[in-house]
């Protein structure tokens, strides 16, 4: 039996493709960026299933150059290139709030390198803040196994007043950010930090 | 003088690029789906530049199977497949509101076929509505050259009570939706309809 999507396309994501994907993730074991991202994706899935928030990772933007149609139903992309993303990786909606965030990771133990934040992502965060979005970054210190929520306005303030400094000290992140303690499910319970941040913001008003 | 975007990239949307775009739209003349989508993308660009809203089209999700690295800097995707999207195409933030929408098109003159709305997209709209997002569809009757805003709750109500009917009559869309009249810039001024919808929603409360 062939399973089909609502539009009639057959489901091809099984068997061989799945095995290939698993092999790929084994190869990428050293790539800890993928694993933090995975933990966040699982958390989003948990939150979605429990009707807590609707947040999805945006697909990687790709420039397609050549597509083959060996069969009527299946298009195979034969030549394509990765494009630079013009936004952050995650966005969605939480109790009427627009959430927008980026997940970043470092092996450093004492500070978070600014080079992780691209200029266009900072610009996107500014644009979203102007529209009263709730924007932040999730920072993962993989060696320390510690995770922090840092709101984008605070990040931008430090980023634009860095005076030649190449990274943001952990001590500042501990002071200005909100620590997130990983759990079984959701793995990265970032909504707790969002709640705390919204509470603090309301108190300030 | 070279004009630059805030991210430092030079503005290429003029002269040659514009001509290319026009040629492309000539080639794609038959593919009316692309042209409506293009008009919305241009409207989003206009709104972003004028700091009215931050809305982006999500990239097409692609399952990558094989990547070559002919040079250190350039990765070439050699085998990949289109995946089914699990969300709508557009989302973003507008004055603190989460916006989420899908753009659909028909050549029909008297009704909009329900088959344009996939089950997973309807589910995504429901999820977003539960989180108080502002969800809607933009409907384009290409033969009539008429565009409508229809909020997702109204669409879902009709979709789930369709009683075997295969399409939504234009007369209902005229009554329950908000007509959008195309302009020079932005091409599809959908924020006017969003404002009107938000106003109506507040009056109901």
Short mmCIF file of N, CA and C in Angstrom, two decimals, chain A residues 18-151:
data_model
loop_
_atom_site.label_atom_id
_atom_site.label_comp_id
_atom_site.label_asym_id
_atom_site.label_seq_id
_atom_site.Cartn_x
_atom_site.Cartn_y
_atom_site.Cartn_z
N UNK A 18 15.20 7.29 5.29
CA UNK A 18 15.35 7.38 6.73
C UNK A 18 16.72 6.86 7.15
N UNK A 19 17.11 5.72 6.54
CA UNK A 19 18.40 5.13 6.88
C UNK A 19 19.53 6.09 6.51
N UNK A 20 19.40 6.68 5.32
CA UNK A 20 20.40 7.66 4.88
C UNK A 20 20.52 8.80 5.89
N UNK A 21 19.36 9.25 6.37
CA UNK A 21 19.31 10.37 7.31
C UNK A 21 20.00 9.98 8.61
N UNK A 22 19.75 8.74 9.06
CA UNK A 22 20.37 8.28 10.30
C UNK A 22 21.88 8.19 10.15
N UNK A 23 22.32 7.68 9.00
CA UNK A 23 23.76 7.60 8.75
C UNK A 23 24.37 8.99 8.76
N UNK A 24 23.65 9.92 8.17
CA UNK A 24 24.12 11.30 8.11
C UNK A 24 24.28 11.87 9.52
N UNK A 25 23.30 11.56 10.39
CA UNK A 25 23.37 12.15 11.73
C UNK A 25 24.47 11.49 12.54
N UNK A 26 24.84 10.24 12.19
CA UNK A 26 25.99 9.61 12.84
C UNK A 26 27.27 10.33 12.45
N UNK A 27 27.37 10.59 11.14
CA UNK A 27 28.56 11.29 10.63
C UNK A 27 28.69 12.65 11.32
N UNK A 28 27.55 13.26 11.56
CA UNK A 28 27.56 14.60 12.14
C UNK A 28 27.64 14.60 13.67
N UNK A 29 28.00 13.48 14.27
CA UNK A 29 28.00 13.39 15.71
C UNK A 29 28.85 14.50 16.35
N UNK A 30 29.96 14.82 15.68
CA UNK A 30 30.86 15.85 16.23
C UNK A 30 30.23 17.23 16.13
N UNK A 31 29.29 17.37 15.21
CA UNK A 31 28.67 18.66 14.97
C UNK A 31 27.60 18.92 16.03
N UNK A 32 28.04 19.47 17.14
CA UNK A 32 27.15 19.63 18.28
C UNK A 32 26.04 20.65 18.02
N UNK A 33 26.28 21.51 17.04
CA UNK A 33 25.24 22.47 16.67
C UNK A 33 23.96 21.75 16.30
N UNK A 34 24.10 20.67 15.55
CA UNK A 34 22.94 19.89 15.14
C UNK A 34 22.20 19.32 16.33
N UNK A 35 22.94 18.90 17.36
CA UNK A 35 22.29 18.23 18.47
C UNK A 35 21.49 19.20 19.34
N UNK A 36 22.01 20.42 19.52
CA UNK A 36 21.25 21.43 20.27
C UNK A 36 19.98 21.78 19.49
N UNK A 37 20.18 21.94 18.18
CA UNK A 37 19.05 22.25 17.30
C UNK A 37 18.00 21.14 17.39
N UNK A 38 18.46 19.91 17.41
CA UNK A 38 17.56 18.76 17.53
C UNK A 38 16.74 18.82 18.81
N UNK A 39 17.42 19.18 19.91
CA UNK A 39 16.75 19.28 21.21
C UNK A 39 15.66 20.35 21.15
N UNK A 40 15.94 21.44 20.46
CA UNK A 40 14.94 22.51 20.34
C UNK A 40 13.79 22.06 19.44
N UNK A 41 14.11 21.38 18.35
CA UNK A 41 13.05 20.87 17.47
C UNK A 41 12.13 19.92 18.22
N UNK A 42 12.72 19.04 19.05
CA UNK A 42 11.91 18.11 19.85
C UNK A 42 11.04 18.88 20.86
N UNK A 43 11.61 19.94 21.43
CA UNK A 43 10.85 20.76 22.38
C UNK A 43 9.66 21.42 21.68
N UNK A 44 9.91 21.91 20.45
CA UNK A 44 8.82 22.53 19.70
C UNK A 44 7.71 21.52 19.41
N UNK A 45 8.12 20.30 19.10
CA UNK A 45 7.15 19.23 18.83
C UNK A 45 6.33 18.96 20.09
N UNK A 46 7.01 18.88 21.23
CA UNK A 46 6.34 18.65 22.51
C UNK A 46 5.34 19.77 22.78
N UNK A 47 5.81 21.00 22.64
CA UNK A 47 4.95 22.16 22.91
C UNK A 47 3.74 22.18 21.97
N UNK A 48 3.95 21.81 20.70
CA UNK A 48 2.86 21.78 19.73
C UNK A 48 1.82 20.73 20.12
N UNK A 49 2.31 19.52 20.45
CA UNK A 49 1.40 18.43 20.83
C UNK A 49 0.62 18.74 22.10
N UNK A 50 1.23 19.53 22.98
CA UNK A 50 0.56 19.88 24.23
C UNK A 50 -0.14 21.23 24.16
N UNK A 51 -0.27 21.75 22.92
CA UNK A 51 -0.98 23.01 22.66
C UNK A 51 -0.46 24.18 23.50
N UNK A 52 0.87 24.21 23.70
CA UNK A 52 1.47 25.29 24.48
C UNK A 52 1.90 26.45 23.59
N UNK A 53 2.47 26.12 22.45
CA UNK A 53 2.89 27.15 21.50
C UNK A 53 3.03 26.52 20.12
N UNK A 54 2.97 27.34 19.08
CA UNK A 54 3.18 26.86 17.71
C UNK A 54 4.45 27.52 17.17
N UNK A 55 5.56 26.80 17.25
CA UNK A 55 6.84 27.32 16.77
C UNK A 55 7.45 26.27 15.83
N UNK A 56 7.88 26.72 14.67
CA UNK A 56 8.51 25.80 13.71
C UNK A 56 9.88 26.36 13.30
N UNK A 57 10.78 25.45 12.98
CA UNK A 57 12.06 25.88 12.41
C UNK A 57 11.80 26.15 10.93
N UNK A 58 12.35 27.23 10.44
CA UNK A 58 12.18 27.51 9.02
C UNK A 58 13.09 26.60 8.20
N UNK A 59 12.62 26.13 7.05
CA UNK A 59 13.49 25.31 6.20
C UNK A 59 14.72 26.11 5.77
N UNK A 60 15.81 25.40 5.48
CA UNK A 60 17.02 26.05 4.98
C UNK A 60 16.73 26.59 3.58
N UNK A 61 17.02 27.88 3.34
CA UNK A 61 16.74 28.40 2.00
C UNK A 61 17.72 27.85 0.97
N UNK A 62 17.19 27.39 -0.13
CA UNK A 62 18.00 26.74 -1.16
C UNK A 62 17.66 27.31 -2.52
N UNK A 63 18.72 27.57 -3.31
CA UNK A 63 18.53 28.07 -4.68
C UNK A 63 18.56 26.86 -5.62
N UNK A 64 17.42 26.56 -6.21
CA UNK A 64 17.35 25.38 -7.09
C UNK A 64 17.73 25.77 -8.50
N UNK A 65 18.63 25.00 -9.12
CA UNK A 65 19.10 25.31 -10.47
C UNK A 65 18.55 24.30 -11.48
N UNK A 66 18.58 23.02 -11.11
CA UNK A 66 18.14 22.00 -12.08
C UNK A 66 17.28 20.94 -11.40
N UNK A 67 16.14 20.64 -12.02
CA UNK A 67 15.24 19.62 -11.49
C UNK A 67 14.94 18.61 -12.59
N UNK A 68 15.05 17.33 -12.26
CA UNK A 68 14.69 16.27 -13.21
C UNK A 68 13.34 15.65 -12.83
N UNK A 69 12.62 15.20 -13.83
CA UNK A 69 11.36 14.52 -13.57
C UNK A 69 11.40 13.11 -14.14
N UNK A 70 12.09 12.17 -13.43
CA UNK A 70 12.20 10.81 -13.97
C UNK A 70 10.83 10.13 -14.06
N UNK A 71 9.95 10.46 -13.11
CA UNK A 71 8.57 9.96 -13.18
C UNK A 71 7.66 11.16 -13.00
N UNK A 72 6.42 10.98 -13.40
CA UNK A 72 5.45 12.06 -13.34
C UNK A 72 5.29 12.61 -11.93
N UNK A 73 5.35 11.68 -10.95
CA UNK A 73 5.02 12.07 -9.58
C UNK A 73 6.22 12.61 -8.80
N UNK A 74 7.44 12.21 -9.20
CA UNK A 74 8.59 12.53 -8.35
C UNK A 74 9.58 13.45 -9.04
N UNK A 75 9.77 14.63 -8.47
CA UNK A 75 10.77 15.56 -8.99
C UNK A 75 12.06 15.35 -8.20
N UNK A 76 13.18 15.25 -8.90
CA UNK A 76 14.48 15.12 -8.23
C UNK A 76 15.29 16.38 -8.50
N UNK A 77 15.73 17.02 -7.43
CA UNK A 77 16.58 18.20 -7.58
C UNK A 77 18.00 17.71 -7.83
N UNK A 78 18.58 18.09 -8.99
CA UNK A 78 19.91 17.59 -9.37
C UNK A 78 21.01 18.62 -9.14
N UNK A 79 20.64 19.90 -9.05
CA UNK A 79 21.64 20.92 -8.77
C UNK A 79 21.00 22.05 -7.98
N UNK A 80 21.57 22.34 -6.82
CA UNK A 80 21.03 23.40 -5.98
C UNK A 80 22.12 23.89 -5.05
N UNK A 81 21.93 25.09 -4.51
CA UNK A 81 22.94 25.68 -3.64
C UNK A 81 22.30 26.25 -2.38
N UNK A 82 23.05 26.23 -1.29
CA UNK A 82 22.56 26.83 -0.05
C UNK A 82 22.58 28.34 -0.19
N UNK A 83 21.51 28.97 0.27
CA UNK A 83 21.44 30.44 0.27
C UNK A 83 21.56 30.93 1.70
N UNK A 84 21.96 32.19 1.84
CA UNK A 84 22.05 32.77 3.17
C UNK A 84 20.64 33.11 3.66
N UNK A 85 20.33 32.74 4.89
CA UNK A 85 19.01 33.05 5.43
C UNK A 85 18.94 34.54 5.75
N UNK A 86 17.77 35.14 5.53
CA UNK A 86 17.63 36.57 5.80
C UNK A 86 16.90 36.81 7.13
N UNK A 87 16.53 35.73 7.79
CA UNK A 87 15.83 35.88 9.07
C UNK A 87 16.48 34.94 10.09
N UNK A 88 15.86 34.87 11.26
CA UNK A 88 16.29 33.90 12.26
C UNK A 88 15.67 32.54 11.93
N UNK A 89 16.07 31.51 12.67
CA UNK A 89 15.65 30.14 12.34
C UNK A 89 14.25 29.78 12.83
N UNK A 90 13.83 30.35 13.95
CA UNK A 90 12.57 29.92 14.55
C UNK A 90 11.61 31.10 14.71
N UNK A 91 10.33 30.86 14.43
CA UNK A 91 9.31 31.82 14.83
C UNK A 91 7.96 31.13 14.98
N UNK A 92 7.05 31.84 15.63
CA UNK A 92 5.75 31.25 15.87
C UNK A 92 4.91 32.12 16.79
N UNK A 93 3.88 31.51 17.36
CA UNK A 93 2.93 32.28 18.17
C UNK A 93 2.70 31.61 19.52
N UNK A 94 2.66 32.44 20.56
CA UNK A 94 2.48 31.94 21.93
C UNK A 94 1.53 32.87 22.67
N UNK A 95 0.33 32.40 22.93
CA UNK A 95 -0.68 33.20 23.65
C UNK A 95 -0.80 34.61 23.09
N UNK A 96 -0.85 34.71 21.79
CA UNK A 96 -1.01 36.01 21.14
C UNK A 96 0.29 36.75 20.88
N UNK A 97 1.40 36.29 21.49
CA UNK A 97 2.69 36.93 21.27
C UNK A 97 3.39 36.32 20.06
N UNK A 98 4.06 37.17 19.31
CA UNK A 98 4.90 36.69 18.22
C UNK A 98 6.27 36.34 18.79
N UNK A 99 6.69 35.10 18.66
CA UNK A 99 8.02 34.67 19.13
C UNK A 99 8.96 34.55 17.94
N UNK A 100 10.20 34.97 18.13
CA UNK A 100 11.19 34.92 17.08
C UNK A 100 12.54 34.69 17.74
N UNK A 101 13.19 33.59 17.40
CA UNK A 101 14.49 33.36 18.04
C UNK A 101 15.47 32.58 17.18
N UNK A 102 16.70 32.62 17.65
CA UNK A 102 17.81 31.94 17.01
C UNK A 102 18.47 31.09 18.08
N UNK A 103 18.94 29.90 17.72
CA UNK A 103 19.65 29.03 18.66
C UNK A 103 21.12 28.98 18.28
N UNK A 104 21.99 29.26 19.25
CA UNK A 104 23.42 29.30 18.96
C UNK A 104 24.18 28.50 20.00
N UNK A 105 25.36 28.06 19.62
CA UNK A 105 26.11 27.15 20.46
C UNK A 105 27.59 27.48 20.46
N UNK A 106 28.25 27.26 21.59
CA UNK A 106 29.71 27.45 21.63
C UNK A 106 30.34 26.39 22.51
N UNK A 107 31.61 26.06 22.21
CA UNK A 107 32.38 25.17 23.08
C UNK A 107 33.11 25.97 24.16
N UNK A 108 33.17 27.29 23.98
CA UNK A 108 33.83 28.16 24.96
C UNK A 108 33.25 27.96 26.34
N UNK A 109 34.06 28.27 27.38
CA UNK A 109 33.59 28.09 28.74
C UNK A 109 33.31 29.40 29.46
N UNK A 110 33.85 30.49 28.93
CA UNK A 110 33.76 31.74 29.69
C UNK A 110 33.04 32.86 28.95
N UNK A 111 32.79 32.68 27.67
CA UNK A 111 32.12 33.75 26.92
C UNK A 111 31.51 33.22 25.64
N UNK A 112 30.60 34.00 25.05
CA UNK A 112 29.93 33.60 23.80
C UNK A 112 30.42 34.50 22.65
N UNK A 113 31.07 33.93 21.63
CA UNK A 113 31.64 34.74 20.54
C UNK A 113 30.56 35.49 19.76
N UNK A 114 30.83 36.79 19.54
CA UNK A 114 29.88 37.60 18.77
C UNK A 114 29.78 37.13 17.32
N UNK A 115 30.82 36.46 16.83
CA UNK A 115 30.82 36.06 15.41
C UNK A 115 29.68 35.10 15.07
N UNK A 116 29.06 34.53 16.10
CA UNK A 116 27.89 33.66 15.88
C UNK A 116 26.67 34.42 15.38
N UNK A 117 26.67 35.74 15.60
CA UNK A 117 25.48 36.52 15.21
C UNK A 117 25.77 37.29 13.93
N UNK A 118 25.06 36.93 12.87
CA UNK A 118 25.28 37.57 11.59
C UNK A 118 24.52 38.89 11.52
N UNK A 119 25.09 39.80 10.75
CA UNK A 119 24.54 41.14 10.65
C UNK A 119 23.06 41.14 10.22
N UNK A 120 22.73 40.27 9.27
CA UNK A 120 21.34 40.26 8.76
C UNK A 120 20.38 39.70 9.81
N UNK A 121 20.89 38.83 10.67
CA UNK A 121 20.03 38.30 11.74
C UNK A 121 19.77 39.38 12.78
N UNK A 122 20.82 40.17 13.08
CA UNK A 122 20.66 41.28 14.04
C UNK A 122 19.65 42.28 13.47
N UNK A 123 19.76 42.56 12.16
CA UNK A 123 18.82 43.49 11.52
C UNK A 123 17.39 42.95 11.61
N UNK A 124 17.24 41.67 11.35
CA UNK A 124 15.91 41.05 11.43
C UNK A 124 15.33 41.18 12.84
N UNK A 125 16.17 40.94 13.85
CA UNK A 125 15.72 41.07 15.24
C UNK A 125 15.25 42.51 15.52
N UNK A 126 16.01 43.47 15.02
CA UNK A 126 15.63 44.89 15.21
C UNK A 126 14.27 45.16 14.58
N UNK A 127 14.09 44.67 13.35
CA UNK A 127 12.81 44.86 12.65
C UNK A 127 11.65 44.28 13.45
N UNK A 128 11.87 43.08 13.99
CA UNK A 128 10.81 42.41 14.75
C UNK A 128 10.53 43.14 16.06
N UNK A 129 11.59 43.63 16.72
CA UNK A 129 11.41 44.36 17.97
C UNK A 129 10.58 45.62 17.74
N UNK A 130 10.81 46.28 16.59
CA UNK A 130 10.04 47.49 16.24
C UNK A 130 8.55 47.19 16.11
N UNK A 131 8.22 45.94 15.75
CA UNK A 131 6.82 45.53 15.61
C UNK A 131 6.30 44.85 16.88
N UNK A 132 7.06 45.04 17.98
CA UNK A 132 6.67 44.47 19.29
C UNK A 132 6.64 42.95 19.32
N UNK A 133 7.55 42.33 18.59
CA UNK A 133 7.71 40.89 18.69
C UNK A 133 8.53 40.54 19.93
N UNK A 134 8.40 39.31 20.38
CA UNK A 134 9.21 38.82 21.50
C UNK A 134 10.40 38.08 20.89
N UNK A 135 11.56 38.75 20.91
CA UNK A 135 12.74 38.23 20.20
C UNK A 135 13.84 37.89 21.18
N UNK A 136 14.48 36.78 20.95
CA UNK A 136 15.55 36.35 21.87
C UNK A 136 16.49 35.36 21.18
N UNK A 137 17.57 35.01 21.89
CA UNK A 137 18.44 33.94 21.43
C UNK A 137 18.52 32.89 22.54
N UNK A 138 18.69 31.65 22.13
CA UNK A 138 18.95 30.57 23.08
C UNK A 138 20.42 30.21 22.91
N UNK A 139 21.18 30.36 23.99
CA UNK A 139 22.63 30.14 23.94
C UNK A 139 22.97 28.85 24.66
N UNK A 140 23.74 28.01 24.01
CA UNK A 140 24.11 26.72 24.58
C UNK A 140 25.64 26.65 24.73
N UNK A 141 26.09 26.55 25.99
CA UNK A 141 27.51 26.33 26.25
C UNK A 141 27.69 24.82 26.35
N UNK A 142 28.14 24.21 25.24
CA UNK A 142 28.12 22.73 25.16
C UNK A 142 29.08 22.09 26.16
N UNK A 143 30.21 22.72 26.41
CA UNK A 143 31.18 22.13 27.35
C UNK A 143 30.63 22.19 28.78
N UNK A 144 30.01 23.30 29.10
CA UNK A 144 29.44 23.48 30.45
C UNK A 144 28.06 22.81 30.57
N UNK A 145 27.47 22.50 29.39
CA UNK A 145 26.09 21.99 29.34
C UNK A 145 25.11 22.95 30.04
N UNK A 146 25.27 24.23 29.75
CA UNK A 146 24.36 25.24 30.31
C UNK A 146 23.67 25.99 29.18
N UNK A 147 22.40 26.31 29.39
CA UNK A 147 21.59 26.96 28.36
C UNK A 147 21.01 28.27 28.90
N UNK A 148 21.05 29.32 28.09
CA UNK A 148 20.52 30.62 28.52
C UNK A 148 19.57 31.23 27.50
N UNK A 149 18.58 31.92 28.02
CA UNK A 149 17.69 32.78 27.23
C UNK A 149 18.25 34.19 27.36
N UNK A 150 18.46 34.86 26.23
CA UNK A 150 18.89 36.26 26.29
C UNK A 150 18.02 37.04 25.31
N UNK A 151 17.35 38.07 25.81
CA UNK A 151 16.45 38.81 24.91
C UNK A 151 17.27 39.62 23.90
#
